[in-house]
Amino acid sequence: MSVSSAACALTVEKGLRLAERLQDSCQGRWLVVWEPDLCKFEAFPAFDATAIAPVEGTCLREVWCGIIAADDALRVDIAEALQAYPPTVISLLAVGPGAFG
């Protein structure tokens, strides 16, 4: 389904620039693209793509909110996994100075 250029408020250049800014703010965790023919932004996880579905929206706010929701869901999954296998905390005071080299 193609959207006419009259119905899309963003130019190709502005859409690309906005997608690049959002991608930069994600610090490499998400690839953000502007689809001018569909007049929408899409964000794809740069990490395990099977963990989180791509996010899409007609404005950056929708995509940003989707990215935040996906990241939060992933954090919950990680926290639940850590409860099953809690890390061992070692006190450096109990070990003493010079114990690691």
mmCIF file of C-alpha atoms in Angstrom:
data_model
loop_
_atom_site.group_PDB
_atom_site.id
_atom_site.type_symbol
_atom_site.label_atom_id
_atom_site.label_comp_id
_atom_site.label_asym_id
_atom_site.label_seq_id
_atom_site.Cartn_x
_atom_site.Cartn_y
_atom_site.Cartn_z
ATOM 1 C CA MET A 1 0.000 0.000 0.000
ATOM 2 C CA SER A 2 1.556 3.270 -1.069
ATOM 3 C CA VAL A 3 0.768 6.614 0.490
ATOM 4 C CA SER A 4 0.656 9.637 -1.755
ATOM 5 C CA SER A 5 3.313 12.250 -1.109
ATOM 6 C CA ALA A 6 0.570 14.802 -0.444
ATOM 7 C CA ALA A 7 -0.721 12.700 2.478
ATOM 8 C CA CYS A 8 2.740 12.385 4.038
ATOM 9 C CA ALA A 9 3.866 15.414 6.030
ATOM 10 C CA LEU A 10 7.581 14.525 5.915
ATOM 11 C CA THR A 11 9.929 14.869 2.997
ATOM 12 C CA VAL A 12 12.261 11.970 2.258
ATOM 13 C CA GLU A 13 15.236 13.968 3.516
ATOM 14 C CA LYS A 14 13.554 15.018 6.773
ATOM 15 C CA GLY A 15 12.314 11.478 7.417
ATOM 16 C CA LEU A 16 15.814 10.076 6.887
ATOM 17 C CA ARG A 17 17.326 12.733 9.154
ATOM 18 C CA LEU A 18 14.807 12.023 11.933
ATOM 19 C CA ALA A 19 15.345 8.265 11.635
ATOM 20 C CA GLU A 20 19.099 8.810 11.904
ATOM 21 C CA ARG A 21 18.693 10.942 15.043
ATOM 22 C CA LEU A 22 16.499 8.330 16.724
ATOM 23 C CA GLN A 23 18.927 5.585 15.765
ATOM 24 C CA ASP A 24 21.815 7.608 17.254
ATOM 25 C CA SER A 25 19.878 8.056 20.495
ATOM 26 C CA CYS A 26 19.426 4.266 20.696
ATOM 27 C CA GLN A 27 23.229 3.888 20.813
ATOM 28 C CA GLY A 28 23.400 1.065 18.288
ATOM 29 C CA ARG A 29 20.729 -1.149 19.876
ATOM 30 C CA TRP A 30 18.133 -0.378 17.183
ATOM 31 C CA LEU A 31 18.298 0.242 13.438
ATOM 32 C CA VAL A 32 15.758 2.938 12.538
ATOM 33 C CA VAL A 33 14.650 3.477 8.945
ATOM 34 C CA TRP A 34 12.227 5.812 7.189
ATOM 35 C CA GLU A 35 9.925 4.229 4.619
ATOM 36 C CA PRO A 36 8.812 7.199 2.455
ATOM 37 C CA ASP A 37 6.547 5.081 0.229
ATOM 38 C CA LEU A 38 4.602 3.899 3.282
ATOM 39 C CA CYS A 39 5.069 7.142 5.219
ATOM 40 C CA LYS A 40 6.262 5.341 8.348
ATOM 41 C CA PHE A 41 9.292 4.700 10.508
ATOM 42 C CA GLU A 42 10.470 1.201 11.377
ATOM 43 C CA ALA A 43 12.909 0.148 14.078
ATOM 44 C CA PHE A 44 14.612 -3.230 14.079
ATOM 45 C CA PRO A 45 16.525 -4.620 17.067
ATOM 46 C CA ALA A 46 20.256 -4.805 16.445
ATOM 47 C CA PHE A 47 20.527 -7.497 19.110
ATOM 48 C CA ASP A 48 18.749 -10.883 19.126
ATOM 49 C CA ALA A 49 16.051 -10.216 16.542
ATOM 50 C CA THR A 50 13.959 -13.161 17.723
ATOM 51 C CA ALA A 51 13.634 -11.635 21.207
ATOM 52 C CA ILE A 52 11.782 -8.483 20.139
ATOM 53 C CA ALA A 53 9.607 -7.783 17.114
ATOM 54 C CA PRO A 54 10.306 -4.726 14.943
ATOM 55 C CA VAL A 55 8.542 -1.510 15.955
ATOM 56 C CA GLU A 56 6.783 0.780 13.503
ATOM 57 C CA GLY A 57 4.871 4.032 13.546
ATOM 58 C CA THR A 58 3.922 7.034 11.462
ATOM 59 C CA CYS A 59 5.786 9.402 13.780
ATOM 60 C CA LEU A 60 8.961 9.210 15.847
ATOM 61 C CA ARG A 61 6.988 9.388 19.099
ATOM 62 C CA GLU A 62 5.181 6.130 18.270
ATOM 63 C CA VAL A 63 8.447 4.406 17.381
ATOM 64 C CA TRP A 64 10.272 5.784 20.438
ATOM 65 C CA CYS A 65 7.451 4.583 22.735
ATOM 66 C CA GLY A 66 7.551 1.168 21.046
ATOM 67 C CA ILE A 67 11.317 0.946 21.508
ATOM 68 C CA ILE A 68 11.000 1.862 25.199
ATOM 69 C CA ALA A 69 8.267 -0.757 25.677
ATOM 70 C CA ALA A 70 10.343 -3.412 23.891
ATOM 71 C CA ASP A 71 13.448 -2.555 25.925
ATOM 72 C CA ASP A 72 11.429 -2.700 29.148
ATOM 73 C CA ALA A 73 10.016 -6.109 28.218
ATOM 74 C CA LEU A 74 13.513 -7.359 27.478
ATOM 75 C CA ARG A 75 14.764 -6.040 30.847
ATOM 76 C CA VAL A 76 11.967 -7.920 32.627
ATOM 77 C CA ASP A 77 12.897 -11.114 30.784
ATOM 78 C CA ILE A 78 16.542 -10.661 31.775
ATOM 79 C CA ALA A 79 15.641 -9.936 35.416
ATOM 80 C CA GLU A 80 13.466 -13.046 35.575
ATOM 81 C CA ALA A 81 16.274 -15.138 34.108
ATOM 82 C CA LEU A 82 18.739 -13.741 36.655
ATOM 83 C CA GLN A 83 16.436 -14.725 39.514
ATOM 84 C CA ALA A 84 16.747 -18.323 38.373
ATOM 85 C CA TYR A 85 20.538 -18.045 38.250
ATOM 86 C CA PRO A 86 21.552 -15.265 40.649
ATOM 87 C CA PRO A 87 25.097 -13.986 40.315
ATOM 88 C CA THR A 88 27.473 -14.503 43.199
ATOM 89 C CA VAL A 89 28.589 -11.308 44.879
ATOM 90 C CA ILE A 90 32.120 -11.277 46.224
ATOM 91 C CA SER A 91 33.048 -8.653 48.781
ATOM 92 C CA LEU A 92 36.436 -7.147 48.031
ATOM 93 C CA LEU A 93 36.779 -6.335 51.733
ATOM 94 C CA ALA A 94 36.501 -10.026 52.643
ATOM 95 C CA VAL A 95 39.054 -11.043 50.006
ATOM 96 C CA GLY A 96 41.593 -8.388 50.960
ATOM 97 C CA PRO A 97 43.843 -6.063 48.995
ATOM 98 C CA GLY A 98 46.092 -7.515 46.333
ATOM 99 C CA ALA A 99 43.991 -10.670 45.926
ATOM 100 C CA PHE A 100 43.512 -10.043 42.195
ATOM 101 C CA GLY A 101 47.010 -9.288 41.121
#
